[in-house]
Amino acid sequence: MNQNKRNIMLTLAALVVLFGLACFVQAEVDSYIRRIVNLCLIYAIIGLSMNVTNGFAGQFSLGQAGFMAIGAYMVGIFTVPVELRADVFYAIPMNPHLVNVYMPLWMALILGGVLAAGIAGLIGTPVLRLRGDYLAIATLGFSEIIRIIITNATSITNGALGIKNIPPLNDVRYIFLATAISYVLITLLLNSSYGRAFKAIREDEIAAEAMGINLFYHKNLAFMVSAFFAGIGGGLYGALLGTVDPKNFLFTLTYNFLLIIVLGGMGSVTGSMFGAIIVTAGLEYLRVFDEPLELMGVAIPLFRPGLRMVVFSILLMICVLFWRHGIMGTNELTWEKIIHFVKHPLAGFRKKGVQGK
């Protein structure tokens, strides 16, 4: 069997197995664990989207929170049942052109992604001529501008009051399918000629331009693709919460996803997935350090609210010391590596032992 065909078959089989696992989690696991799993999946989508721009195209963008807000508000505006909208928009009535417009969740997600991509295209025209820290500051500023516009467009977004009564989505199967589709589409893009152009720009812009790559076109394309999937992730995030509020999308939210891609590996798709799981699940399971602890009737003073973040920060510093380019770096977890590990599980240790001698 051709190696590419084998990899495709194994990937499809893995997706089927993982979907079966998602069905099991949905049916057999309590709501708290389901919520953590759903957050991991949503953060994986947004981490992947940020990695397209920051990791693969080499452009330091911090505008993810703004694009998430666009997707979340599209879901909030169009999926709230029509009969409940008067209760939501009680201060200022909803715009009459939108008050009777209803969309299913999948359609609102796509609309949010497309609108986020369109706004990214407009923002990218002036902003992507900048580089490095200047680009980061500019995208961060536009992210805040988007949030402020949402706060003041009261008849459309309900302003600072936010939008309540969004039909809650706590279905692991639905969110897993959205994550799987995003993963496949982003992987196909990055393995295409466009993805190779992104990587060439990341490595050396002057050399890439000398080879005939249109820098502005490909930078803007990466920025728009990143915004599209951030909008999808933001829509799922809003549906999971059941409410959207401008304060949910402060610029500090972007730092969570920057942490995910730095920890997983900037320039690695599978690294973004691992980073999302480690950061999201790790922060939840370290909550035990925020709770009071008594040993033999004596209260341990260290265990108090805030200790969780101290422990998490120490663990992150240790990870950065041992994996300076993230857990995966720019590498991917391929089927060849998995098969080789299954056949020779101790090969890596033996190699290190030989080098040590």
Coordinates of C-alpha atoms in Angstrom, one line a residue:
M1 CA 0.0 0.0 0.0
N2 CA 1.2 3.5 -0.8
Q3 CA 2.5 5.3 2.2
N4 CA 0.2 8.3 1.7
K5 CA -2.8 6.1 1.4
R6 CA -1.8 4.2 4.5
N7 CA -1.5 7.5 6.5
I8 CA -4.9 8.7 5.2
M9 CA -6.5 5.4 6.3
L10 CA -4.8 5.5 9.7
T11 CA -5.9 9.1 10.2
L12 CA -9.5 8.2 9.3
A13 CA -9.4 5.2 11.6
A14 CA -8.0 7.4 14.4
L15 CA -10.7 10.0 13.9
V16 CA -13.4 7.3 14.1
V17 CA -11.9 5.9 17.3
L18 CA -11.7 9.4 18.8
F19 CA -15.3 10.1 17.8
G20 CA -16.3 6.9 19.5
L21 CA -14.4 8.2 22.6
A22 CA -16.3 11.5 22.4
C23 CA -19.6 9.6 22.3
F24 CA -18.5 7.6 25.4
V25 CA -17.5 10.9 27.2
Q26 CA -20.9 12.4 26.3
A27 CA -22.9 9.4 27.5
E28 CA -20.9 8.2 30.6
V29 CA -18.9 11.1 32.0
D30 CA -20.2 13.8 34.4
S31 CA -20.8 17.3 33.2
Y32 CA -17.7 18.8 34.8
I33 CA -15.3 16.5 32.9
R34 CA -17.4 17.1 29.7
R35 CA -16.9 20.8 30.1
I36 CA -13.2 20.4 30.5
V37 CA -13.0 18.2 27.4
N38 CA -15.1 20.7 25.4
L39 CA -12.8 23.6 26.5
C40 CA -9.8 21.6 25.5
L41 CA -11.3 21.0 22.0
I42 CA -12.3 24.7 21.6
Y43 CA -9.0 26.0 22.7
A44 CA -7.3 23.5 20.3
I45 CA -9.2 25.2 17.4
I46 CA -8.2 28.7 18.5
G47 CA -4.6 27.6 19.3
L48 CA -4.4 26.1 15.8
S49 CA -5.7 29.3 14.3
M50 CA -3.2 31.4 16.1
N51 CA -0.4 29.1 15.1
V52 CA -1.2 29.6 11.4
T53 CA -0.2 33.3 11.7
N54 CA 2.4 33.2 14.5
G55 CA 4.0 29.8 14.0
F56 CA 3.8 29.0 10.3
A57 CA 3.7 32.5 8.7
G58 CA 6.0 34.0 11.3
Q59 CA 3.8 37.1 12.0
F60 CA 3.5 38.1 15.6
S61 CA -0.3 38.7 15.9
L62 CA -2.2 39.2 19.2
G63 CA -5.7 39.8 17.8
Q64 CA -7.3 36.4 18.6
A65 CA -9.6 37.7 21.3
G66 CA -11.3 40.2 18.9
F67 CA -11.9 37.6 16.2
M68 CA -13.3 35.2 18.9
A69 CA -15.7 38.0 20.0
I70 CA -17.0 38.3 16.4
G71 CA -17.8 34.6 16.2
A72 CA -19.3 34.5 19.6
Y73 CA -21.6 37.4 19.0
M74 CA -22.8 36.0 15.7
V75 CA -23.8 32.9 17.5
G76 CA -25.4 35.0 20.3
I77 CA -27.3 37.3 17.9
F78 CA -28.7 34.6 15.6
T79 CA -29.2 31.5 17.7
V80 CA -31.2 33.0 20.6
P81 CA -34.8 31.9 20.1
V82 CA -36.9 34.7 18.6
E83 CA -39.5 34.6 21.4
L84 CA -36.8 35.2 24.0
R85 CA -35.1 38.1 22.4
A86 CA -37.4 40.7 24.0
D87 CA -36.3 39.4 27.4
V88 CA -32.6 39.7 26.4
F89 CA -32.8 43.2 24.8
Y90 CA -34.9 44.7 27.5
A91 CA -33.0 48.0 27.9
I92 CA -32.8 48.9 24.2
P93 CA -34.9 46.9 21.6
M94 CA -33.0 44.7 19.1
N95 CA -32.5 46.1 15.6
P96 CA -35.7 45.5 13.7
H97 CA -33.8 44.1 10.7
L98 CA -32.3 41.3 12.9
V99 CA -35.1 40.7 15.5
N100 CA -36.7 37.9 13.5
V101 CA -33.6 36.4 11.9
Y102 CA -32.8 33.0 13.2
M103 CA -30.0 30.6 12.2
P104 CA -29.0 27.1 13.3
L105 CA -25.7 26.9 15.2
W106 CA -23.6 25.6 12.3
M107 CA -24.7 28.4 10.0
A108 CA -24.0 31.1 12.7
L109 CA -20.6 29.5 13.2
I110 CA -19.7 29.8 9.5
L111 CA -21.1 33.3 9.4
G112 CA -19.0 34.3 12.4
G113 CA -15.9 32.8 10.8
V114 CA -16.5 34.5 7.4
L115 CA -17.2 37.9 9.1
A116 CA -14.0 37.6 11.2
A117 CA -12.0 36.7 8.1
G118 CA -13.4 39.7 6.2
I119 CA -12.6 42.1 9.1
A120 CA -9.1 40.5 9.3
G121 CA -8.6 41.2 5.6
L122 CA -9.5 44.9 6.1
I123 CA -7.3 45.1 9.2
G124 CA -4.4 43.3 7.5
T125 CA -4.1 45.8 4.6
P126 CA -2.4 48.5 6.8
V127 CA -1.3 46.3 9.7
L128 CA 0.6 43.5 8.0
R129 CA 3.1 46.0 6.6
L130 CA 4.5 46.1 10.2
R131 CA 6.8 43.5 11.7
G132 CA 7.6 42.0 15.1
D133 CA 6.5 43.9 18.2
Y134 CA 4.9 46.7 16.2
L135 CA 2.6 44.2 14.5
A136 CA 1.8 42.6 17.8
I137 CA 0.8 46.0 19.3
A138 CA -1.2 47.0 16.3
T139 CA -3.2 43.7 16.2
L140 CA -3.8 43.9 20.0
G141 CA -5.1 47.4 19.5
F142 CA -7.5 46.3 16.8
S143 CA -8.7 43.5 19.0
E144 CA -9.6 46.1 21.7
I145 CA -11.3 48.3 19.0
I146 CA -13.5 45.4 18.0
R147 CA -14.5 44.8 21.6
I148 CA -15.3 48.5 22.1
I149 CA -17.4 48.6 19.0
I150 CA -19.3 45.5 20.2
T151 CA -19.9 47.2 23.6
N152 CA -21.3 50.3 21.9
A153 CA -23.5 48.7 19.2
T154 CA -26.3 48.3 21.7
S155 CA -29.2 47.5 19.4
I156 CA -27.2 44.7 17.8
T157 CA -25.1 43.3 20.6
N158 CA -27.0 44.5 23.7
G159 CA -23.9 46.4 24.7
A160 CA -22.3 45.8 28.1
L161 CA -25.3 43.7 29.2
G162 CA -24.3 40.9 26.8
I163 CA -26.5 38.3 25.3
K164 CA -28.1 35.6 27.4
N165 CA -30.3 32.7 26.7
I166 CA -28.0 31.2 24.0
P167 CA -29.0 27.6 23.6
P168 CA -26.3 25.8 25.6
L169 CA -23.9 23.5 23.8
N170 CA -22.3 20.8 26.0
D171 CA -22.1 18.1 23.4
V172 CA -18.6 16.7 23.1
R173 CA -19.5 15.0 19.8
Y174 CA -20.5 18.2 18.1
I175 CA -17.4 20.1 19.3
F176 CA -15.2 17.2 18.4
L177 CA -16.5 17.2 14.9
A178 CA -15.8 20.9 14.6
T179 CA -12.3 20.4 15.9
A180 CA -11.6 17.5 13.6
I181 CA -12.8 19.4 10.5
S182 CA -10.7 22.4 11.6
Y183 CA -7.7 20.2 12.1
V184 CA -8.0 18.5 8.7
L185 CA -8.6 21.8 6.8
I186 CA -5.7 23.6 8.5
T187 CA -3.4 20.6 7.9
L188 CA -4.4 20.4 4.2
L189 CA -3.7 24.1 3.8
L190 CA -0.3 23.9 5.5
N191 CA 0.7 21.0 3.4
S192 CA -0.2 22.8 0.2
S193 CA 1.8 25.3 -1.8
Y194 CA 0.2 28.1 0.3
G195 CA 1.6 26.4 3.5
R196 CA 5.0 26.1 2.0
A197 CA 4.9 29.8 1.1
F198 CA 4.0 30.6 4.7
K199 CA 7.0 28.7 6.0
A200 CA 9.3 30.4 3.4
I201 CA 8.1 33.8 4.6
R202 CA 8.7 32.7 8.2
E203 CA 12.3 31.6 7.5
D204 CA 13.4 34.6 5.3
E205 CA 11.1 37.2 3.8
I206 CA 13.7 38.6 1.4
A207 CA 14.6 35.1 0.1
A208 CA 10.9 34.3 -0.2
E209 CA 10.2 37.5 -2.2
A210 CA 13.2 36.8 -4.4
M211 CA 11.6 33.4 -5.3
G212 CA 8.5 35.1 -6.5
I213 CA 6.3 34.7 -3.4
N214 CA 3.8 37.6 -2.9
L215 CA 4.5 38.6 0.7
F216 CA 1.5 40.8 1.3
Y217 CA -0.9 38.3 -0.3
H218 CA 0.3 35.3 1.7
K219 CA 0.6 37.2 5.0
N220 CA -3.0 38.5 4.6
L221 CA -4.2 35.0 3.6
A222 CA -2.6 33.5 6.7
F223 CA -4.2 36.3 8.8
M224 CA -7.6 35.8 7.3
V225 CA -7.5 32.0 7.7
S226 CA -6.4 32.4 11.3
A227 CA -9.3 34.9 12.0
F228 CA -11.8 32.5 10.3
F229 CA -11.0 29.6 12.6
A230 CA -10.7 31.9 15.6
G231 CA -14.3 33.1 14.8
I232 CA -15.4 29.4 14.7
G233 CA -13.7 28.8 18.0
G234 CA -15.2 31.9 19.5
G235 CA -18.7 30.9 18.4
L236 CA -18.3 27.5 20.0
Y237 CA -17.0 29.1 23.1
G238 CA -20.1 31.4 23.3
A239 CA -22.4 28.5 22.8
L240 CA -20.6 26.5 25.5
L241 CA -21.0 29.4 28.0
G242 CA -24.6 30.0 27.0
T243 CA -23.9 33.8 27.2
V244 CA -21.6 36.3 25.7
D245 CA -20.3 39.5 27.2
P246 CA -17.6 42.0 26.1
K247 CA -15.7 41.3 29.3
N248 CA -15.3 37.6 28.2
F249 CA -13.0 38.8 25.4
L250 CA -10.5 41.1 27.0
F251 CA -7.0 41.2 25.3
T252 CA -5.6 39.1 28.2
L253 CA -7.6 36.1 26.7
T254 CA -5.2 36.1 23.8
Y255 CA -2.3 35.3 26.1
N256 CA -3.8 32.0 27.0
F257 CA -3.6 30.9 23.3
L258 CA -0.1 32.4 23.0
L259 CA 0.9 30.2 25.9
I260 CA -0.7 27.2 24.2
I261 CA 1.2 27.5 21.0
V262 CA 4.5 28.4 22.7
L263 CA 4.2 25.4 25.0
G264 CA 3.1 23.0 22.2
G265 CA 5.5 24.4 19.6
M266 CA 5.2 27.3 17.3
G267 CA 5.0 25.8 13.8
S268 CA 3.5 22.5 14.9
V269 CA -0.2 21.5 14.4
T270 CA 0.0 18.5 16.7
G271 CA 1.9 20.7 19.2
S272 CA -1.0 23.1 19.3
M273 CA -3.4 20.2 20.2
F274 CA -1.1 19.0 23.0
G275 CA -0.6 22.5 24.3
A276 CA -4.4 23.1 24.5
I277 CA -4.9 19.9 26.4
I278 CA -2.0 20.5 28.8
V279 CA -2.8 24.2 29.6
T280 CA -6.6 23.8 29.8
A281 CA -6.8 20.5 31.7
G282 CA -3.7 21.4 33.8
L283 CA -5.2 24.6 35.1
E284 CA -8.4 22.8 36.1
Y285 CA -6.7 19.9 37.8
L286 CA -4.3 22.1 39.8
R287 CA -7.3 23.7 41.5
V288 CA -6.6 21.4 44.4
F289 CA -3.8 23.9 45.4
D290 CA -6.4 26.7 45.8
E291 CA -8.3 24.7 48.5
P292 CA -7.4 24.8 52.2
L293 CA -5.5 21.7 53.4
E294 CA -5.2 20.3 56.8
L295 CA -2.7 17.6 57.9
M296 CA -3.4 16.1 61.4
G297 CA -5.6 19.0 62.3
V298 CA -2.9 21.6 61.3
A299 CA -3.8 24.0 58.5
I300 CA -1.1 24.3 55.8
P301 CA -0.8 28.1 55.2
L302 CA 0.5 27.7 51.6
F303 CA -2.7 26.2 50.3
R304 CA -4.8 29.2 49.5
P305 CA -6.5 30.8 46.4
G306 CA -3.7 31.8 43.9
L307 CA -1.3 28.9 44.7
R308 CA -2.5 27.1 41.6
M309 CA -1.1 29.8 39.3
V310 CA 2.2 29.8 41.2
V311 CA 2.5 26.0 40.8
F312 CA 1.5 26.2 37.1
S313 CA 4.0 29.0 36.4
I314 CA 6.8 26.9 38.0
L315 CA 5.8 23.9 35.8
L316 CA 5.8 26.1 32.7
M317 CA 9.3 27.5 33.5
I318 CA 10.5 23.9 33.9
C319 CA 9.0 23.0 30.5
V320 CA 10.6 26.0 28.8
L321 CA 14.0 25.1 30.3
F322 CA 13.9 21.6 28.9
W323 CA 12.0 22.3 25.7
R324 CA 13.0 25.8 24.5
H325 CA 11.0 25.5 21.3
G326 CA 8.0 23.9 22.9
I327 CA 7.1 20.2 23.3
M328 CA 7.0 19.5 19.6
G329 CA 9.0 22.5 18.2
T330 CA 8.3 22.6 14.5
N331 CA 7.9 18.8 14.3
E332 CA 4.7 16.9 13.9
L333 CA 3.6 13.6 15.4
T334 CA 3.4 11.5 12.2
W335 CA 2.3 7.9 11.7
E336 CA 5.9 7.0 10.7
K337 CA 7.1 8.1 14.2
I338 CA 4.2 6.3 15.9
I339 CA 4.8 3.0 14.0
H340 CA 8.6 3.2 14.7
F341 CA 8.0 3.8 18.4
V342 CA 5.6 0.8 18.6
K343 CA 8.1 -1.4 16.8
H344 CA 11.1 -0.1 18.8
P345 CA 9.9 1.4 22.0
L346 CA 13.3 1.5 23.6
A347 CA 15.2 2.8 20.5
G348 CA 15.4 6.4 21.8
F349 CA 16.8 5.3 25.2
R350 CA 19.4 3.0 23.6
K351 CA 20.5 5.8 21.3
K352 CA 21.0 8.1 24.2
G353 CA 22.9 5.4 26.1
V354 CA 25.3 4.8 23.2
Q355 CA 25.9 8.6 22.9
G356 CA 26.6 8.7 26.7
K357 CA 29.4 6.1 26.3

